[in-house]
Coordinates of C-alpha atoms in Angstrom, one line a residue:
X1 CA 87.6 148.0 92.8
X2 CA 89.7 151.7 91.4
X3 CA 87.1 153.8 89.3
X4 CA 88.5 155.0 85.6
X5 CA 86.4 157.6 84.1
X6 CA 84.7 157.1 81.3
X7 CA 86.6 157.8 78.0
X8 CA 84.8 156.4 74.6
X9 CA 86.3 154.2 71.7
X10 CA 87.1 157.6 69.3
X11 CA 86.3 157.3 65.5
X12 CA 89.0 158.2 62.6
X13 CA 89.6 162.0 62.4
X14 CA 88.4 163.6 58.9
X15 CA 90.5 165.7 57.3
X16 CA 90.0 169.3 57.1
X17 CA 92.7 172.2 55.8
X18 CA 91.3 175.4 55.4
X19 CA 93.3 177.7 53.3
X20 CA 93.0 181.1 55.1
X21 CA 94.7 184.8 53.4
X22 CA 97.0 186.8 55.5
X23 CA 94.3 189.7 55.5
X24 CA 92.0 187.3 56.8
X25 CA 94.3 186.1 59.9
X26 CA 95.4 189.8 60.9
X27 CA 91.9 191.5 62.2
X28 CA 91.4 187.6 63.9
X29 CA 95.1 188.0 65.6
X30 CA 94.2 190.9 66.8
X31 CA 92.0 189.3 68.8
X32 CA 94.4 187.3 70.4
X33 CA 94.7 187.7 74.1
X34 CA 98.0 188.3 76.0
X35 CA 98.9 185.3 78.7
X36 CA 101.2 187.2 80.7
X37 CA 101.3 190.6 82.0
X38 CA 104.7 193.1 82.5
X39 CA 105.8 192.0 85.6
X40 CA 106.0 188.3 84.5
X41 CA 109.3 186.6 83.4
X42 CA 109.8 186.9 79.5
X43 CA 110.5 184.0 77.5
X44 CA 113.6 183.3 75.5
X45 CA 113.8 185.2 72.4
X46 CA 114.9 181.4 70.5
X47 CA 113.3 178.5 71.6
X48 CA 113.2 175.0 70.5
X49 CA 111.6 174.4 66.9
X50 CA 110.7 171.4 67.0
X51 CA 106.9 170.3 65.6
X52 CA 107.2 173.3 63.6
X53 CA 108.9 177.2 63.2
X54 CA 105.8 178.5 64.8
X55 CA 106.2 176.9 68.5
X56 CA 109.7 178.8 68.7
X57 CA 107.8 181.7 68.4
X58 CA 107.5 184.1 72.0
X59 CA 103.9 184.6 72.5
X60 CA 100.7 183.4 71.3
X61 CA 100.5 181.2 67.8
X62 CA 97.2 180.8 65.7
X63 CA 95.8 181.0 62.6
X64 CA 92.3 181.6 62.9
X65 CA 90.1 180.3 60.0
X66 CA 86.6 181.0 58.8
X67 CA 84.0 180.8 62.1
X68 CA 86.8 179.8 64.3
X69 CA 86.2 181.7 67.6
X70 CA 88.6 183.1 69.5
X71 CA 91.2 182.3 71.8
X72 CA 89.6 182.9 75.8
X73 CA 90.5 186.1 77.4
X74 CA 91.5 185.2 80.6
X75 CA 94.8 182.8 80.3
X76 CA 97.2 183.7 82.1
X77 CA 99.8 180.8 81.8
X78 CA 103.4 181.3 81.0
X79 CA 103.3 178.6 78.4
X80 CA 100.1 176.1 77.0
X81 CA 99.3 174.2 74.4
X82 CA 96.2 172.9 72.9
X83 CA 96.6 170.1 70.5
X84 CA 95.0 167.3 68.8
X85 CA 95.8 164.2 70.4
X86 CA 95.8 161.7 67.9
X87 CA 96.8 163.9 64.6
X88 CA 99.0 165.0 66.6
X89 CA 98.2 168.8 65.3
X90 CA 98.9 171.8 67.5
X91 CA 95.7 173.9 67.1
X92 CA 97.4 176.9 69.3
X93 CA 100.1 177.5 71.3
X94 CA 101.9 180.1 74.4
X95 CA 105.7 180.3 74.3
X96 CA 105.0 176.1 73.5
X97 CA 109.0 175.7 73.7
X98 CA 109.5 177.3 77.4
X99 CA 112.0 175.7 79.5
X100 CA 110.0 175.7 83.1
X101 CA 110.0 173.7 86.3
X102 CA 107.8 171.1 85.5
X103 CA 106.5 170.1 89.4
X104 CA 104.6 166.4 89.3
X105 CA 103.6 166.5 85.4
X106 CA 106.9 165.1 85.1
X107 CA 105.9 161.8 87.4
X108 CA 103.9 161.3 83.5
X109 CA 108.0 160.8 82.2
X110 CA 108.6 158.6 85.1
X111 CA 105.6 156.1 84.2
X112 CA 106.1 155.8 80.7
X113 CA 109.5 155.4 81.0
X114 CA 109.4 152.4 83.9
X115 CA 105.6 151.4 84.1
X116 CA 106.3 148.5 81.3
X117 CA 109.1 147.1 83.1
X118 CA 107.7 146.1 86.6
X119 CA 104.8 143.5 86.6
X120 CA 101.9 144.7 88.3
X121 CA 101.4 142.5 90.4
X122 CA 104.8 142.4 91.5
X123 CA 105.1 142.6 95.6
X124 CA 108.1 144.6 96.9
X125 CA 109.2 145.0 100.5
X126 CA 110.5 148.7 101.1
X127 CA 113.4 149.1 103.2
X128 CA 114.9 151.3 105.8
X129 CA 117.2 153.2 103.3
X130 CA 113.9 152.9 100.3
X131 CA 112.5 156.6 101.1
X132 CA 115.8 158.1 102.4
X133 CA 115.9 160.9 99.5
X134 CA 112.4 161.7 99.3
X135 CA 112.7 166.0 99.7
X136 CA 111.0 167.5 102.4
X137 CA 107.6 168.3 101.9
X138 CA 106.9 165.9 99.0
X139 CA 103.3 165.2 98.3
X140 CA 103.3 161.5 99.8
X141 CA 100.8 158.4 99.3
X142 CA 101.6 157.3 102.6
X143 CA 103.8 153.9 102.1
X144 CA 105.6 152.9 105.2
X145 CA 109.5 151.3 106.1
X146 CA 109.0 147.6 106.8
X147 CA 105.4 146.7 104.9
X148 CA 105.0 145.7 101.3
X149 CA 103.0 146.5 99.2
X150 CA 102.3 145.8 94.9
X151 CA 103.5 147.6 91.9
X152 CA 100.0 148.1 91.3
X153 CA 99.3 149.6 94.4
X154 CA 101.9 152.3 94.1
X155 CA 101.4 153.3 90.3
X156 CA 98.3 154.0 92.1
X157 CA 99.7 156.2 94.8
X158 CA 101.9 158.0 91.8
X159 CA 99.0 158.9 89.8
X160 CA 96.1 159.6 92.5
X161 CA 98.4 161.1 95.2
X162 CA 101.8 162.3 93.2
X163 CA 103.0 160.5 95.6
X164 CA 107.2 160.9 95.8
X165 CA 107.2 158.1 98.0
X166 CA 105.6 155.6 95.7
X167 CA 107.7 157.0 93.0
X168 CA 110.9 156.9 95.2
X169 CA 110.2 152.6 95.8
X170 CA 109.6 152.0 92.2
X171 CA 112.8 153.9 91.4
X172 CA 114.6 151.9 93.4
X173 CA 112.9 148.7 91.9
X174 CA 113.9 149.8 88.4
X175 CA 117.8 150.2 90.1
X176 CA 117.8 153.2 91.6
X177 CA 117.0 156.9 91.7
X178 CA 120.3 157.4 89.3
X179 CA 119.7 154.8 86.7
X180 CA 116.0 155.7 86.7
X181 CA 116.9 159.5 86.0
X182 CA 119.2 158.7 83.4
X183 CA 116.5 156.0 82.0
X184 CA 114.1 158.5 82.1
X185 CA 116.1 161.1 80.3
X186 CA 116.9 158.9 77.4
X187 CA 113.1 158.0 76.8
X188 CA 112.6 162.0 76.9
X189 CA 115.4 162.1 74.2
X190 CA 113.5 159.2 72.6
X191 CA 110.0 160.8 72.1
X192 CA 111.8 164.2 71.2
X193 CA 111.1 165.8 74.1
X194 CA 114.1 168.4 74.1
X195 CA 113.2 170.7 76.4
X196 CA 113.4 168.1 79.0
X197 CA 116.4 167.4 81.5
X198 CA 115.5 165.4 84.3
X199 CA 117.5 165.7 87.8
X200 CA 115.0 163.4 90.4
X201 CA 112.2 161.1 89.0
X202 CA 109.7 162.6 90.9
X203 CA 109.4 166.5 89.6
X204 CA 110.1 168.0 93.1
X205 CA 112.3 171.3 93.1
X206 CA 115.4 170.6 91.4
X207 CA 118.4 173.2 90.2
X208 CA 117.9 172.7 85.9
X209 CA 115.3 170.6 86.4
X210 CA 112.9 171.5 83.3
X211 CA 110.2 170.6 80.8
X212 CA 107.6 172.2 78.4
X213 CA 103.9 172.2 77.8
X214 CA 105.2 170.9 74.3
X215 CA 107.2 168.3 75.8
X216 CA 104.8 167.7 78.6
X217 CA 101.6 166.6 75.9
X218 CA 104.3 165.0 73.5
X219 CA 105.1 162.5 76.7
X220 CA 101.9 162.4 77.8
X221 CA 100.8 161.5 74.0
X222 CA 103.2 158.6 74.8
X223 CA 102.2 157.4 77.8
X224 CA 98.2 157.5 76.6
X225 CA 99.1 154.5 73.9
X226 CA 99.7 152.1 77.2
X227 CA 96.4 150.9 78.2
X228 CA 98.2 150.5 81.8
X229 CA 98.8 154.5 82.1
X230 CA 95.2 155.3 80.5
X231 CA 93.9 153.4 83.5
X232 CA 95.8 154.8 86.3
X233 CA 95.6 159.1 84.9
X234 CA 91.8 158.3 84.7
X235 CA 90.7 156.2 88.1
X236 CA 88.9 158.6 90.2
X237 CA 89.7 156.6 93.6
X238 CA 91.0 153.5 95.0
X239 CA 92.0 151.6 98.6
X240 CA 95.7 151.9 99.2
X241 CA 97.3 149.2 102.1
X242 CA 97.1 150.9 105.5
X243 CA 99.2 149.6 108.3
X244 CA 98.7 145.9 110.1
X245 CA 95.5 145.3 111.7
X246 CA 96.3 145.2 115.5
X247 CA 94.4 141.9 116.9
X248 CA 92.1 142.8 119.5
X249 CA 93.6 141.4 123.0
X250 CA 93.8 137.7 122.8
X251 CA 93.1 137.3 119.5
X252 CA 95.9 135.8 117.0
X253 CA 97.3 138.2 114.4
X254 CA 95.0 137.6 111.2
X255 CA 97.1 136.6 107.6
X256 CA 95.7 136.9 104.3
X257 CA 96.2 134.3 101.6
X258 CA 100.2 135.3 101.3
X259 CA 100.8 134.6 105.0
X260 CA 101.6 138.4 105.9
X261 CA 99.3 139.8 108.6
X262 CA 95.9 141.6 107.6
X263 CA 96.3 145.4 106.9
X264 CA 93.7 148.1 106.9
X265 CA 93.2 150.0 103.8
X266 CA 91.9 153.7 103.1
X267 CA 90.8 155.8 100.2
X268 CA 92.9 157.7 97.4
X269 CA 91.5 160.7 95.3
X270 CA 92.8 161.6 92.5
X271 CA 94.5 165.2 93.1
X272 CA 93.5 166.2 89.5
X273 CA 90.3 168.8 90.0
X274 CA 88.8 168.4 86.2
X275 CA 88.7 164.4 86.9
X276 CA 87.4 164.4 90.7
X277 CA 86.1 168.4 91.1
X278 CA 86.8 170.5 93.5
X279 CA 85.1 173.8 95.2
X280 CA 85.1 175.9 92.3
X281 CA 86.0 173.4 89.5
X282 CA 83.6 171.3 88.2
X283 CA 84.3 168.0 86.5
X284 CA 85.2 168.3 82.9
X285 CA 83.0 166.6 80.7
X286 CA 84.9 164.0 78.5
X287 CA 88.0 164.1 81.0
X288 CA 90.7 161.3 81.2
X289 CA 93.7 162.1 83.1
X290 CA 96.3 163.2 83.1
X291 CA 98.7 164.7 85.8
X292 CA 98.6 167.8 87.4
X293 CA 101.8 169.2 89.5
X294 CA 102.4 172.2 91.9
X295 CA 105.5 172.9 93.8
X296 CA 106.8 176.5 95.1
X297 CA 109.5 177.2 92.4
X298 CA 107.4 175.8 89.7
X299 CA 103.9 177.3 90.3
X300 CA 101.0 175.2 89.1
X301 CA 101.1 172.8 86.4
X302 CA 98.9 170.6 84.5
X303 CA 98.3 168.3 81.3
X304 CA 95.1 166.6 81.0
X305 CA 93.7 165.1 78.2
X306 CA 89.7 165.1 77.0
X307 CA 87.5 163.6 74.2
X308 CA 84.0 164.9 73.2
X309 CA 82.1 163.3 70.0
X310 CA 84.8 161.8 68.7
X311 CA 87.8 164.0 68.9
X312 CA 90.4 163.8 71.6
X313 CA 92.6 166.8 72.9
X314 CA 95.6 167.2 74.6
X315 CA 96.3 170.2 77.0
X316 CA 99.2 171.6 78.7
X317 CA 99.3 174.9 81.0
X318 CA 102.2 176.0 83.0
X319 CA 102.5 178.0 85.9
X320 CA 99.8 180.5 85.2
X321 CA 99.9 184.3 87.0
X322 CA 96.2 184.5 87.7
X323 CA 94.5 184.9 91.5
X324 CA 91.8 182.7 90.2
X325 CA 91.1 180.0 92.4
X326 CA 91.8 176.6 91.0
X327 CA 93.6 179.1 87.8
X328 CA 95.4 175.9 86.2
X329 CA 92.4 174.0 85.8
X330 CA 89.9 177.3 84.9
X331 CA 92.6 177.9 82.1
X332 CA 93.1 174.5 80.4
X333 CA 89.1 174.0 80.8
X334 CA 88.7 177.3 78.7
X335 CA 91.2 175.7 76.5
X336 CA 89.8 172.3 75.9
X337 CA 86.4 174.0 75.2
X338 CA 87.8 176.6 72.5
X339 CA 89.9 173.8 71.2
X340 CA 86.6 171.4 70.8
X341 CA 84.7 174.9 69.3
X342 CA 87.4 175.1 67.2
X343 CA 88.8 172.2 65.5
X344 CA 88.3 171.9 62.1
X345 CA 88.2 176.1 62.2
X346 CA 91.7 176.3 62.5
X347 CA 95.0 176.2 60.4
X348 CA 98.0 174.1 62.8
X349 CA 100.4 176.2 63.5
X350 CA 102.8 172.9 64.5
X351 CA 103.0 168.9 65.0
X352 CA 103.4 166.8 68.2
X353 CA 106.2 164.9 66.7
X354 CA 106.5 161.0 66.8
X355 CA 109.7 159.1 68.5
X356 CA 113.3 159.3 66.8
X357 CA 113.4 156.2 66.0
X358 CA 109.9 155.7 64.4
X359 CA 109.8 153.9 61.4
X360 CA 107.8 155.8 58.4
X361 CA 107.3 156.4 55.4
X362 CA 107.9 159.6 55.0
X363 CA 104.6 162.1 53.8
X364 CA 102.7 165.4 53.9
X365 CA 100.2 165.2 56.8
X366 CA 97.5 166.8 55.4
X367 CA 95.7 166.7 59.0
X368 CA 97.9 169.9 59.4
X369 CA 98.0 171.6 56.0
X370 CA 99.5 174.6 55.9
X371 CA 101.5 174.7 59.9
X372 CA 105.0 175.6 59.9
X373 CA 107.9 172.5 59.5
X374 CA 111.2 172.9 60.6
X375 CA 114.1 171.5 62.4
X376 CA 114.8 168.1 64.3
X377 CA 111.6 165.9 64.6
X378 CA 108.9 167.3 61.6
X379 CA 106.2 165.6 62.3
X380 CA 105.1 163.0 59.2
X381 CA 101.6 162.2 58.1
X382 CA 99.6 159.3 57.4
X383 CA 101.7 156.3 56.2
X384 CA 102.2 152.7 55.6
X385 CA 104.0 151.4 59.1
X386 CA 106.0 148.2 59.2
X387 CA 104.7 146.4 62.6
X388 CA 107.5 143.8 64.1
X389 CA 106.9 142.6 67.7
X390 CA 104.1 143.4 69.6
X391 CA 105.9 143.1 73.0
X392 CA 106.2 146.4 75.6
X393 CA 103.7 148.0 74.4
X394 CA 102.4 148.1 77.7
X395 CA 99.2 147.1 77.1
X396 CA 98.2 148.7 73.2
X397 CA 96.3 146.0 71.4
X398 CA 98.5 145.5 68.3
X399 CA 95.9 143.5 66.2
X400 CA 93.1 146.7 67.5
X401 CA 95.4 149.1 66.3
X402 CA 96.6 148.0 62.6
X403 CA 93.1 147.7 62.0
X404 CA 92.2 151.2 63.5
X405 CA 95.4 153.2 62.4
X406 CA 98.6 154.1 61.1
X407 CA 101.4 152.9 63.5
X408 CA 105.0 153.6 64.6
X409 CA 107.3 151.4 65.3
X410 CA 109.6 152.1 68.5
X411 CA 111.5 149.2 68.7
X412 CA 108.8 146.5 69.9
X413 CA 106.4 149.3 71.2
X414 CA 103.5 150.2 68.6
X415 CA 103.5 154.2 68.5
X416 CA 99.8 155.7 66.8
X417 CA 99.6 158.5 65.0
X418 CA 97.1 160.5 63.0
X419 CA 94.5 157.7 63.5
X420 CA 91.9 156.5 65.9
X421 CA 93.7 155.0 69.5
X422 CA 92.4 152.0 70.7
X423 CA 90.6 153.0 73.3
X424 CA 88.5 150.9 75.3
X425 CA 85.4 152.0 77.1
X426 CA 86.0 152.9 80.7
X427 CA 83.8 152.0 83.1
X428 CA 83.5 153.5 86.6
X429 CA 83.5 151.3 88.8
X430 CA 83.6 152.0 92.9
X431 CA 86.8 151.7 95.3
X432 CA 88.0 148.2 96.4
X433 CA 86.4 147.1 99.5

């Protein structure tokens, strides 16, 4: 069986608003490190202000209050963000809306778009042309032509091995790559991930394919509303179908319960190093996903979610320039550590906005007191939201969500903001034998 990592049920957040004077902030801000050196490309002068005016500014944005720790010194990402996953408060950012190549972190948008459309027990036989458009040098899980795979197995291949072959097969099942790209772009716009331009469903380097630390964090937050998304992104290892078993001389080919030839399997492990650990990288306490990526053009990218002491944080780091081994994970871990220590001691610099079609009774957000807001997508605070049909939520328990917190209704889907998520206790399980 697949084994997701532990992620505890999160208690309701206490709302804390800190008043910090400009005079007090000046010496603190001087301690904020730069995260790009003079040889690195410069962010554009003008960037999106979705989520708040400060998020559209270049450089590091943070409002430190009394007792707040300064940001880590070793930060070299071109762009990064750390945010409270439930309230949506952005605790700190650096070039949050800089449009950069996303690499395989774009697969979060692919999953959030396509996962609800395909039953996980559906089985598909891979055709001769289904893998024709997979880019040379792509990361692969090992999907092969003329063999059958369940949707569940293919999603494991997407999340654990970042398999572009699995992405292309699922895209085919969704009506083809062009349709899937169109669906992803439409979904990005609905989420107000307006920095994102989709060219391929797998994040492979292509001209004009971009996203931002803000958008990737927004997309991850949307995906984590879905039970299956949470399960896949937190799975450490699993068994993946291999070739048809070769019978011994004189024996017949064994059949499975469906009458198909029995197949071997092999173990796959998640490439998220904060989830699995690696030489020089410790498993991060409380980590529960989400997705990493690395290409020549994009460099290393990573979006992660972690929970400690009833608080859930999201972090995204894009293209660190440091020569430190596994720099994207090291910097993400430092930002998470800082975020957990700084929570309640900083005034947010912006917010993760809800989807465009979310129906709300707008009220100021006490969680983001003092945050600058401007432009399309200014986030809303706690309010009563109309609950309609819960179908299509991708596994989010509507009844539990209504009890646990505030809902934004997105068509038939439920989007949770500013209160506890309906997150289950995920128990570690061994790979399927």
